[in-house]
Tab-separated table of C-alpha atoms and ligand atoms in Angstrom:
chain	number	residue	atom	x	y	z
A	1368	MET	CA	-60.208	30.317	29.129
A	1369	ARG	CA	-58.966	28.676	26.101
A	1370	ARG	CA	-58.164	24.999	26.315
A	1371	THR	CA	-54.565	25.760	25.191
A	1372	GLU	CA	-53.818	28.204	28.214
A	1373	HIS	CA	-54.276	25.536	30.656
A	1374	TRP	CA	-50.688	24.100	30.300
A	1375	PHE	CA	-49.634	24.067	26.386
A	1376	GLU	CA	-49.054	28.151	26.027
A	1377	PRO	CA	-47.367	28.333	29.510
A	1378	ALA	CA	-45.049	25.115	28.574
A	1379	ARG	CA	-43.749	26.799	25.401
A	1380	PHE	CA	-40.998	24.308	24.911
A	1381	GLY	CA	-41.386	20.436	24.303
A	1382	LEU	CA	-39.556	17.533	22.488
A	1383	PHE	CA	-40.556	15.464	19.376
A	1384	VAL	CA	-39.315	11.925	19.150
A	1385	HIS	CA	-38.981	10.215	15.473
A	1386	TRP	CA	-38.540	6.796	16.300
A	1387	GLY	CA	-39.475	3.639	14.571
A	1388	PRO	CA	-37.725	0.614	12.908
A	1389	TRP	CA	-36.724	2.812	10.097
A	1390	ALA	CA	-34.020	4.365	12.616
A	1391	ARG	CA	-32.531	0.931	12.801
A	1392	ALA	CA	-31.246	1.368	8.966
A	1393	GLY	CA	-30.665	5.036	9.420
A	1394	TRP	CA	-33.552	5.918	6.938
A	1395	GLU	CA	-35.860	8.898	6.929
A	1396	ALA	CA	-39.254	8.231	8.872
A	1397	SER	CA	-41.685	6.598	6.094
A	1398	TRP	CA	-40.854	8.910	3.249
A	1399	PRO	CA	-38.101	6.575	1.618
A	1400	LEU	CA	-40.512	3.792	0.851
A	1401	VAL	CA	-42.711	6.077	-1.516
A	1402	GLY	CA	-39.255	7.442	-3.324
A	1403	GLY	CA	-38.701	10.736	-0.925
A	1404	VAL	CA	-39.917	14.022	-0.338
A	1405	VAL	CA	-38.167	17.128	-1.919
A	1406	THR	CA	-38.610	18.679	1.825
A	1407	LEU	CA	-36.707	15.751	2.979
A	1408	PRO	CA	-33.403	16.229	0.838
A	1409	LEU	CA	-31.330	13.793	2.968
A	1410	GLY	CA	-33.829	10.865	2.634
A	1411	GLN	CA	-33.467	7.967	1.340
A	1412	ASP	CA	-35.500	6.242	-1.928
A	1413	ILE	CA	-36.296	2.515	-0.767
A	1414	PRO	CA	-38.427	-0.018	-2.679
A	1415	ALA	CA	-41.344	-0.482	-0.339
A	1416	ASP	CA	-40.952	-4.204	0.478
A	1417	VAL	CA	-37.522	-3.667	1.604
A	1418	TYR	CA	-38.557	-0.524	3.827
A	1419	HIS	CA	-41.274	-2.749	5.530
A	1420	ALA	CA	-39.008	-5.887	5.868
A	1421	ASN	CA	-36.472	-3.583	7.694
A	1422	ALA	CA	-39.286	-3.980	10.603
A	1423	ASP	CA	-38.822	-7.698	10.511
A	1424	GLY	CA	-36.961	-8.632	14.283
A	1425	TRP	CA	-36.801	-5.297	15.501
A	1426	GLN	CA	-36.646	-5.234	19.420
A	1427	PRO	CA	-37.022	-1.545	20.304
A	1428	ASP	CA	-35.876	-0.987	23.746
A	1429	PRO	CA	-38.395	0.144	26.119
A	1430	ALA	CA	-35.648	1.642	28.456
A	1431	ALA	CA	-34.797	4.305	25.621
A	1432	PRO	CA	-37.652	6.616	26.663
A	1433	GLU	CA	-36.501	7.103	29.947
A	1434	ALA	CA	-33.186	8.567	28.833
A	1435	TRP	CA	-34.971	11.106	26.052
A	1436	ILE	CA	-37.424	12.202	28.767
A	1437	ALA	CA	-34.511	12.859	31.268
A	1438	ALA	CA	-32.812	14.919	28.663
A	1439	ALA	CA	-36.101	16.810	27.853
A	1440	ALA	CA	-36.668	17.713	31.533
A	1441	ALA	CA	-32.969	18.594	31.993
A	1442	ALA	CA	-33.267	20.863	28.878
A	1443	GLY	CA	-36.360	22.892	30.451
A	1444	MET	CA	-38.925	20.749	27.946
A	1445	ARG	CA	-42.595	20.705	29.591
A	1446	TYR	CA	-44.159	18.350	27.175
A	1447	ALA	CA	-42.828	15.500	24.699
A	1448	VAL	CA	-44.542	14.246	21.718
A	1449	LEU	CA	-43.740	10.358	20.130
A	1450	THR	CA	-44.388	8.977	16.715
A	1451	THR	CA	-46.452	6.715	18.195
A	1452	ARG	CA	-47.248	5.322	14.624
A	1453	HIS	CA	-45.710	7.171	11.348
A	1454	HIS	CA	-47.031	6.757	7.830
A	1455	ASP	CA	-45.083	3.400	7.789
A	1456	GLY	CA	-47.655	1.866	9.576
A	1457	TYR	CA	-45.239	0.238	12.331
A	1458	ALA	CA	-47.046	0.533	15.888
A	1459	MET	CA	-45.219	1.260	18.608
A	1460	TRP	CA	-47.264	-0.504	21.130
A	1461	PRO	CA	-48.981	-4.074	21.006
A	1462	SER	CA	-52.047	-2.991	18.972
A	1463	ARG	CA	-54.591	-5.314	18.736
A	1464	HIS	CA	-55.280	-3.721	15.165
A	1465	GLY	CA	-53.250	-4.458	12.113
A	1466	ASP	CA	-50.222	-6.685	11.977
A	1467	HIS	CA	-47.203	-4.081	11.397
A	1468	GLY	CA	-45.987	-3.323	14.990
A	1469	VAL	CA	-44.085	-4.519	18.063
A	1470	ALA	CA	-46.807	-6.951	18.543
A	1471	ARG	CA	-45.137	-9.126	15.608
A	1472	THR	CA	-41.547	-8.074	16.061
A	1473	ALA	CA	-41.051	-7.515	19.543
A	1474	PRO	CA	-43.894	-9.388	21.546
A	1475	GLY	CA	-44.281	-8.357	25.070
A	1476	VAL	CA	-42.515	-4.571	24.299
A	1477	ASP	CA	-44.731	-1.416	24.326
A	1478	ILE	CA	-42.703	1.644	23.845
A	1479	VAL	CA	-45.818	3.679	24.375
A	1480	GLY	CA	-46.487	2.574	27.691
A	1481	ALA	CA	-42.492	3.439	28.362
A	1482	PHE	CA	-42.634	6.509	27.131
A	1483	VAL	CA	-45.850	7.699	28.880
A	1484	ALA	CA	-44.527	6.359	32.124
A	1485	ALA	CA	-41.258	8.079	31.530
A	1486	CYS	CA	-43.084	11.071	31.013
A	1487	ARG	CA	-45.002	10.951	34.002
A	1488	ARG	CA	-41.863	10.285	36.305
A	1489	HIS	CA	-40.140	13.570	34.823
A	1490	GLY	CA	-43.525	15.675	35.130
A	1491	LEU	CA	-43.844	16.442	31.290
A	1492	LYS	CA	-47.095	16.339	29.587
A	1493	VAL	CA	-47.947	13.183	27.262
A	1494	GLY	CA	-48.413	13.710	23.605
A	1495	LEU	CA	-48.638	11.111	21.054
A	1496	TYR	CA	-48.067	11.682	17.314
A	1497	TYR	CA	-50.330	9.244	14.838
A	1498	SER	CA	-50.648	9.370	11.038
A	1499	LEU	CA	-53.999	8.951	9.505
A	1500	PRO	CA	-52.207	7.247	6.664
A	1501	ASP	CA	-51.099	3.976	6.618
A	1502	TRP	CA	-49.089	3.228	3.810
A	1503	HIS	CA	-48.848	-0.530	4.785
A	1504	HIS	CA	-52.478	-1.456	5.545
A	1505	PRO	CA	-53.787	-3.228	2.560
A	1506	ALA	CA	-57.177	-1.466	2.889
A	1507	TYR	CA	-55.696	1.875	2.940
A	1508	PRO	CA	-54.365	0.897	0.231
A	1509	ALA	CA	-50.634	0.118	0.923
A	1510	PHE	CA	-48.348	2.023	-1.320
A	1511	THR	CA	-46.732	0.010	-3.834
A	1512	ASP	CA	-43.513	0.402	-5.853
A	1513	ALA	CA	-45.980	0.640	-8.950
A	1514	MET	CA	-47.570	3.607	-7.400
A	1515	ARG	CA	-44.656	5.475	-7.968
A	1516	PRO	CA	-43.848	8.817	-7.984
A	1517	TYR	CA	-45.955	10.017	-5.065
A	1518	VAL	CA	-48.413	12.606	-5.910
A	1519	PHE	CA	-49.499	14.829	-3.489
A	1520	GLY	CA	-53.390	14.878	-3.195
A	1521	GLY	CA	-53.169	11.667	-6.069
A	1522	TYR	CA	-53.049	8.977	-3.512
A	1523	PRO	CA	-54.917	6.241	-5.083
A	1524	ALA	CA	-58.608	5.892	-3.496
A	1525	PRO	CA	-59.617	2.654	-1.463
A	1526	SER	CA	-62.755	0.551	-2.275
A	1527	ALA	CA	-65.832	1.455	0.062
A	1528	ASP	CA	-65.290	-1.869	1.771
A	1529	GLY	CA	-61.738	-1.009	2.069
A	1530	TRP	CA	-62.238	2.109	3.479
A	1531	ALA	CA	-64.751	0.796	5.985
A	1532	ALA	CA	-62.080	-1.691	7.369
A	1533	TYR	CA	-59.441	1.145	7.071
A	1534	GLN	CA	-61.840	3.242	9.517
A	1535	ALA	CA	-62.162	0.620	11.999
A	1536	TYR	CA	-58.806	0.065	12.411
A	1537	LEU	CA	-58.157	3.778	12.589
A	1538	ARG	CA	-60.769	4.213	15.275
A	1539	GLY	CA	-59.639	0.989	17.033
A	1540	GLN	CA	-56.054	2.147	17.050
A	1541	ILE	CA	-56.664	5.477	18.465
A	1542	THR	CA	-59.221	4.221	21.080
A	1543	GLU	CA	-56.235	1.862	22.211
A	1544	LEU	CA	-53.993	4.742	22.545
A	1545	LEU	CA	-56.662	7.020	24.454
A	1546	THR	CA	-57.960	4.174	26.774
A	1547	GLY	CA	-54.906	2.206	27.439
A	1548	TYR	CA	-52.338	4.804	29.375
A	1549	GLY	CA	-54.346	6.926	31.577
A	1550	PRO	CA	-54.896	10.593	31.032
A	1551	ILE	CA	-53.044	11.618	27.256
A	1552	ASP	CA	-52.643	15.783	27.017
A	1553	MET	CA	-52.159	15.997	23.525
A	1554	ILE	CA	-52.969	13.975	20.162
A	1555	TRP	CA	-50.802	15.233	17.171
A	1556	PHE	CA	-52.258	14.090	13.887
A	1557	ASP	CA	-50.400	14.147	10.422
A	1558	GLY	CA	-50.939	12.861	6.913
A	1559	ALA	CA	-54.638	14.595	6.742
A	1560	TRP	CA	-53.953	15.846	3.275
A	1561	GLU	CA	-54.583	12.340	1.750
A	1562	ARG	CA	-58.143	12.105	2.069
A	1563	SER	CA	-60.836	14.455	2.629
A	1564	PRO	CA	-62.109	15.552	6.014
A	1565	GLU	CA	-65.377	13.954	5.029
A	1566	MET	CA	-63.755	10.565	4.284
A	1567	TRP	CA	-61.379	10.812	7.491
A	1568	ASP	CA	-64.732	12.076	8.984
A	1569	VAL	CA	-62.972	14.441	11.014
A	1570	ASP	CA	-66.129	15.306	13.232
A	1571	GLY	CA	-66.792	11.678	14.408
A	1572	LEU	CA	-62.962	11.826	14.996
A	1573	GLU	CA	-63.090	14.546	17.105
A	1574	ARG	CA	-66.179	13.315	19.099
A	1575	LEU	CA	-64.484	9.895	19.516
A	1576	ILE	CA	-61.071	11.427	20.935
A	1577	ARG	CA	-63.012	13.890	23.142
A	1578	GLN	CA	-65.360	11.336	24.765
A	1579	LEU	CA	-62.614	9.388	25.342
A	1580	GLN	CA	-59.903	12.007	26.909
A	1581	PRO	CA	-62.034	15.321	27.644
A	1582	ASP	CA	-59.274	17.469	28.502
A	1583	ILE	CA	-57.023	16.245	25.219
A	1584	LEU	CA	-55.655	18.864	22.858
A	1585	ILE	CA	-55.901	18.004	19.202
A	1586	ASN	CA	-53.238	19.716	16.914
A	1587	ASP	CA	-54.674	21.243	13.626
A	1588	ARG	CA	-53.753	18.656	11.316
A	1589	LEU	CA	-57.283	17.059	12.071
A	1590	PRO	CA	-58.994	19.489	9.502
A	1591	GLY	CA	-61.230	22.025	11.430
A	1592	HIS	CA	-60.677	20.811	14.564
A	1593	GLY	CA	-57.272	22.124	16.040
A	1594	ASP	CA	-56.506	23.835	19.450
A	1595	PHE	CA	-53.666	24.928	17.851
A	1596	ALA	CA	-51.542	25.368	14.745
A	1597	THR	CA	-48.525	23.511	13.759
A	1598	PRO	CA	-46.235	25.403	11.374
A	1599	GLU	CA	-43.438	23.285	10.046
A	1600	GLN	CA	-39.615	23.902	10.078
A	1601	PHE	CA	-40.695	27.386	10.161
A	1602	VAL	CA	-40.949	30.286	12.754
A	1603	PRO	CA	-44.225	32.417	11.598
A	1604	PRO	CA	-42.693	36.236	11.217
A	1605	GLU	CA	-46.025	37.328	12.515
A	1606	PRO	CA	-47.507	35.908	15.798
A	1607	PRO	CA	-50.697	34.141	14.298
A	1608	ALA	CA	-54.003	34.677	16.390
A	1609	GLU	CA	-54.456	31.188	17.541
A	1610	PRO	CA	-52.007	28.987	19.606
A	1611	TRP	CA	-49.596	27.529	17.909
A	1612	GLU	CA	-46.584	25.448	17.698
A	1613	THR	CA	-43.509	24.926	15.345
A	1614	CYS	CA	-41.854	21.705	14.914
A	1615	LEU	CA	-38.407	21.777	14.044
A	1616	THR	CA	-35.370	19.294	13.092
A	1617	MET	CA	-32.379	19.868	14.701
A	1618	ASN	CA	-30.545	18.731	11.114
A	1619	MET	CA	-32.305	18.310	8.039
A	1620	SER	CA	-34.279	14.985	9.024
A	1621	TRP	CA	-37.283	13.639	11.601
A	1622	GLY	CA	-35.563	10.195	11.978
A	1623	PHE	CA	-32.143	9.011	12.817
A	1624	ASN	CA	-29.461	9.483	9.648
A	1625	ALA	CA	-26.508	9.070	10.668
A	1626	GLY	CA	-24.931	10.960	7.424
A	1627	ASP	CA	-26.854	14.070	8.212
A	1628	ASP	CA	-24.504	16.647	9.331
A	1629	ARG	CA	-26.526	19.644	8.707
A	1630	TYR	CA	-27.151	20.903	12.019
A	1631	LYS	CA	-28.619	24.069	13.458
A	1632	SER	CA	-26.188	25.311	16.021
A	1633	PRO	CA	-26.789	25.164	19.397
A	1634	ALA	CA	-26.990	29.238	19.465
A	1635	ALA	CA	-29.175	29.040	16.745
A	1636	LEU	CA	-31.541	26.464	18.467
A	1637	VAL	CA	-31.695	28.761	21.648
A	1638	HIS	CA	-32.184	31.748	19.319
A	1639	THR	CA	-35.424	30.139	17.657
A	1640	LEU	CA	-36.740	28.968	21.346
A	1641	CYS	CA	-36.508	32.808	21.979
A	1642	GLU	CA	-38.121	33.983	18.857
A	1643	VAL	CA	-40.881	31.452	19.295
A	1644	ALA	CA	-41.797	32.801	22.823
A	1645	GLY	CA	-41.409	36.285	21.958
A	1646	ARG	CA	-44.175	35.821	19.162
A	1647	GLY	CA	-46.185	33.971	21.770
A	1648	GLY	CA	-45.812	30.334	20.402
A	1649	ASN	CA	-44.191	26.845	21.319
A	1650	LEU	CA	-40.937	25.175	20.076
A	1651	LEU	CA	-41.499	21.107	19.619
A	1652	LEU	CA	-37.582	20.331	18.980
A	1653	ASN	CA	-37.057	16.951	17.630
A	1654	ILE	CA	-34.624	14.138	18.092
A	1655	GLY	CA	-34.264	11.070	16.001
A	1656	PRO	CA	-32.632	8.511	18.334
A	1657	ASP	CA	-30.665	5.767	16.319
A	1658	GLY	CA	-32.127	1.904	16.349
A	1659	ASP	CA	-31.054	1.062	19.629
A	1660	GLY	CA	-32.855	4.092	21.172
A	1661	ARG	CA	-29.869	6.327	21.773
A	1662	ILE	CA	-29.669	10.100	21.545
A	1663	PRO	CA	-27.302	10.645	18.558
A	1664	PRO	CA	-24.021	12.579	20.307
A	1665	PRO	CA	-24.705	15.958	18.249
A	1666	GLN	CA	-28.314	15.957	19.246
A	1667	ALA	CA	-27.474	15.223	23.119
A	1668	GLN	CA	-25.185	17.803	22.866
A	1669	ARG	CA	-27.644	20.437	21.623
A	1670	MET	CA	-29.966	19.290	24.380
A	1671	ALA	CA	-27.299	19.812	26.804
A	1672	GLU	CA	-26.637	23.225	25.564
A	1673	LEU	CA	-30.444	24.161	25.641
A	1674	GLY	CA	-30.519	22.930	29.566
A	1675	ARG	CA	-27.672	24.777	30.045
A	1676	TRP	CA	-29.228	28.049	29.016
A	1677	MET	CA	-32.546	27.418	30.251
A	1678	GLY	CA	-31.227	26.496	33.571
A	1679	ARG	CA	-30.458	30.299	33.883
A	1680	HIS	CA	-32.933	31.422	31.854
A	1681	ALA	CA	-36.565	29.545	32.094
A	1682	ASP	CA	-38.101	32.551	33.314
A	1683	ALA	CA	-38.095	34.558	30.250
A	1684	ILE	CA	-39.574	31.797	28.253
A	1685	VAL	CA	-41.765	29.289	30.500
A	1686	CYS	CA	-45.401	31.113	31.621
A	1687	THR	CA	-44.603	34.108	29.357
A	1688	HIS	CA	-46.495	35.651	26.695
A	1689	ALA	CA	-45.520	37.526	23.510
A	1690	GLY	CA	-43.969	40.917	24.208
A	1691	LEU	CA	-43.239	44.195	22.441
A	1692	LYS	CA	-43.581	44.805	18.782
A	1693	PRO	CA	-40.283	44.339	16.774
A	1694	TRP	CA	-39.429	48.119	16.639
A	1695	GLN	CA	-39.435	48.286	20.493
A	1696	PHE	CA	-36.416	46.217	21.026
A	1697	PRO	CA	-33.396	44.812	18.455
A	1698	GLY	CA	-34.330	41.086	19.606
A	1699	PRO	CA	-37.377	38.954	21.040
A	1700	THR	CA	-39.180	39.997	24.185
A	1701	THR	CA	-41.694	38.436	26.258
A	1702	LEU	CA	-44.076	39.327	29.031
A	1703	LYS	CA	-45.061	37.945	32.521
A	1704	GLY	CA	-47.205	40.244	34.735
A	1705	GLN	CA	-45.413	43.817	35.174
A	1706	THR	CA	-41.939	41.891	34.033
A	1707	LEU	CA	-40.445	42.378	30.577
A	1708	TYR	CA	-37.859	40.294	29.062
A	1709	CYS	CA	-35.687	41.482	26.515
A	1710	HIS	CA	-33.748	38.597	24.677
A	1711	LEU	CA	-30.259	39.916	23.016
A	1712	LEU	CA	-29.294	37.627	20.514
A	1713	MET	CA	-26.398	39.617	19.330
A	1714	GLN	CA	-23.205	41.134	21.477
A	1715	PRO	CA	-24.462	45.004	21.903
A	1716	VAL	CA	-21.661	47.715	20.991
A	1717	ALA	CA	-23.656	50.480	22.726
A	1718	PRO	CA	-26.030	51.103	25.309
A	1719	VAL	CA	-29.135	48.939	24.479
A	1720	SER	CA	-32.868	50.711	24.191
A	1721	VAL	CA	-35.934	49.227	24.839
A	1722	ARG	CA	-38.607	52.045	23.074
A	1723	GLY	CA	-41.837	52.988	23.617
A	1724	VAL	CA	-42.190	51.632	27.363
A	1725	PRO	CA	-43.964	53.387	30.621
A	1726	VAL	CA	-40.195	54.436	31.963
A	1727	ARG	CA	-41.744	56.605	34.634
A	1728	HIS	CA	-42.898	52.932	36.060
A	1729	LEU	CA	-39.957	51.392	35.146
A	1730	ARG	CA	-38.405	50.221	38.649
A	1731	ARG	CA	-35.238	47.708	38.250
A	1732	VAL	CA	-33.534	46.484	35.216
A	1733	SER	CA	-30.919	43.667	35.925
A	1734	VAL	CA	-29.458	40.720	33.856
A	1735	LEU	CA	-31.504	37.191	34.006
A	1736	GLY	CA	-29.208	34.916	36.363
A	1737	HIS	CA	-27.656	37.627	37.927
A	1738	ALA	CA	-28.279	39.261	41.449
A	1739	ASP	CA	-26.981	42.948	40.315
A	1740	THR	CA	-29.644	45.967	39.815
A	1741	LEU	CA	-28.006	47.797	36.261
A	1742	PRO	CA	-28.168	51.356	35.892
A	1743	PHE	CA	-30.427	52.818	33.409
A	1744	GLU	CA	-31.348	55.872	31.473
A	1745	THR	CA	-34.966	57.002	30.234
A	1746	ARG	CA	-35.645	59.481	27.704
A	1747	ILE	CA	-39.191	61.108	27.165
A	1748	PRO	CA	-40.045	63.713	24.763
A	1749	VAL	CA	-38.806	67.216	26.252
A	1750	LEU	CA	-42.468	68.357	26.892
A	1751	ASP	CA	-43.470	65.246	28.351
A	1752	GLU	CA	-40.591	65.764	30.621
A	1753	LEU	CA	-41.844	69.394	31.563
A	1754	MET	CA	-45.566	69.018	31.642
A	1755	HIS	CA	-45.075	65.413	33.868
A	1756	VAL	CA	-46.582	63.531	31.441
A	1757	ASP	CA	-46.800	59.892	32.012
A	1758	GLY	CA	-45.871	58.592	28.316
A	1759	PRO	CA	-43.942	55.849	26.667
A	1760	GLY	CA	-40.513	56.883	26.452
A	1761	GLU	CA	-36.870	55.061	25.990
A	1762	VAL	CA	-34.992	53.065	28.335
A	1763	LEU	CA	-31.102	52.900	27.822
A	1764	ILE	CA	-28.912	50.273	29.220
A	1765	ASP	CA	-25.332	49.448	29.374
A	1766	VAL	CA	-24.925	45.737	29.492
A	1767	PRO	CA	-21.429	44.957	31.234
A	1768	ASP	CA	-19.356	42.179	29.632
A	1769	ALA	CA	-19.463	40.362	32.951
A	1770	LEU	CA	-22.824	39.499	32.990
A	1771	ARG	CA	-23.180	38.621	29.349
A	1772	ASP	CA	-24.204	35.163	28.125
A	1773	PRO	CA	-22.272	33.740	25.063
A	1774	VAL	CA	-25.665	32.499	23.634
A	1775	ALA	CA	-28.075	34.794	24.352
A	1776	THR	CA	-28.249	37.288	27.278
A	1777	VAL	CA	-32.016	38.425	28.611
A	1778	LEU	CA	-32.469	41.570	30.381
A	1779	VAL	CA	-34.951	41.830	33.217
A	1780	LEU	CA	-37.294	45.352	33.213
A	1781	GLU	CA	-39.506	45.410	36.232
A	1782	PHE	CA	-42.444	47.695	35.897
A	1783	ASP	CA	-45.214	48.553	38.524
A	1784	CYS	CA	-47.830	48.853	35.591
A	1785	ASP	CA	-48.178	46.463	32.471
A	1786	PRO	CA	-44.776	47.290	30.156
A	1787	ALA	CA	-46.930	46.973	27.264
A	1788	ARG	CA	-49.037	49.664	27.755
A	1789	SER	CA	-49.112	51.863	25.114
A	1790	GLY	CA	-49.696	55.558	25.093
A	1791	PRO	CA	-50.012	58.167	28.184
A	1792	ALA	CA	-52.004	56.368	31.133
A	1793	ALA	CA	-53.359	60.289	32.057
A	1794	PRO	CA	-51.921	63.307	31.246
A	1795	HIS	CA	-51.080	65.921	33.449
A	1796	LEU	CA	-50.542	63.501	36.303
A	1797	GLU	CA	-48.921	66.452	38.457
A	1798	ASN	CA	-48.877	69.926	38.667
A	1799	PRO	CA	-45.520	71.190	37.240
A	1800	ALA	CA	-43.419	72.403	40.066
B	2720	LIG	C1	-44.604	15.962	7.880
B	2720	LIG	C2	-43.709	14.629	7.625
B	2720	LIG	C3	-43.399	13.704	8.616
B	2720	LIG	C4	-43.243	14.510	9.701
B	2720	LIG	C5	-43.762	15.347	10.178
B	2720	LIG	C6	-43.456	16.122	11.607
B	2720	LIG	O1	-45.786	16.147	7.962
B	2720	LIG	O2	-44.967	13.685	6.854
B	2720	LIG	O3	-42.502	12.792	7.987
B	2720	LIG	O4	-43.323	13.356	11.118
B	2720	LIG	O5	-44.034	16.557	8.872
B	2720	LIG	O6	-44.244	17.701	11.572
């Protein structure tokens, strides 16, 4: 059994939370301090010292995670991932390593502890995001304005002593995160591009992590050791062979940015969830709470709309597998045992058809969330009909207006065999009459 089969693949839907002192100013997470990055077009450009000084006196509210995780549970999410330390180096827990974090600006506050406790209360699996680079740590070395522009692959090298000190700091922080909060289900690394896998000592890091948390999942941003792939802001057109998770922002920013109103619609987010599940992946959807920890209203509204849709349709997402091939239905499909879920992301103008399925084994058709059984017609090649071949055919279903969901309607096709079975099981099942 793959490590990810236990809870990660069945979960399908999780919450990403980008929160740090930058939220207070409405600045994007970390990137403004190096002058911005093209992939975050609404991020700012702030001198490094000014950016770091913004953390002084920040008092993150330890009550904030409860509201995020309650919203996540209500939206049908099964796990959550928090930025415990982003590239800017600010630690959201009282770390004994380094001097940039809640230990200095907000003594007595532990946001990681509050987050883990909230996840446990709501039954969500716990994921901790941790940036391998630290643009504030002197030994990394810290990023200064003189190092601008930021060059991918061209980050200045540390001294040998500096790197040894940084390695000790990194391991110290990771050890705190993985020993201070009980079982942690996932560690979500980022930023490995700045150093070689050898410099990070990825093998040693993996050994340390698995020794501290034997059941943990590690994302693929610890090069060579990923349990799952992490396409960012992108849904792979073909299902990758390995387990995967798309991480996605609701607008154009990871962190809180009041000026960013370039939001994906609630319907587009539901559709992305269906597309991802239909290809056998997970969706890690991001929120960027403001400095007080509140979910911005447009994001709360989208969480609520996802919750409304999942309230009726979770069966078509959670614990499913990738469905049929794209030519078989004009939309994503998911599978659970002998049940096929067909996600209609457009309003049909004619009966919808499901192609290449074992039609002689179709027992019932319905719309998810409604009790009614729907009539259906089937078509198979004439000779197969005459010869009683148990082969694939086409199902035609008229979806009544009254049963259509305004965002995405899910048809449920219950078979008494594997719906994805290809080709005739056995020709001439019975003698022609
Ligand atoms: C990127 C960015 C970072 C963000 C992350 C989320 O690698 O550096 O800002 O946290 O993606 O996937």
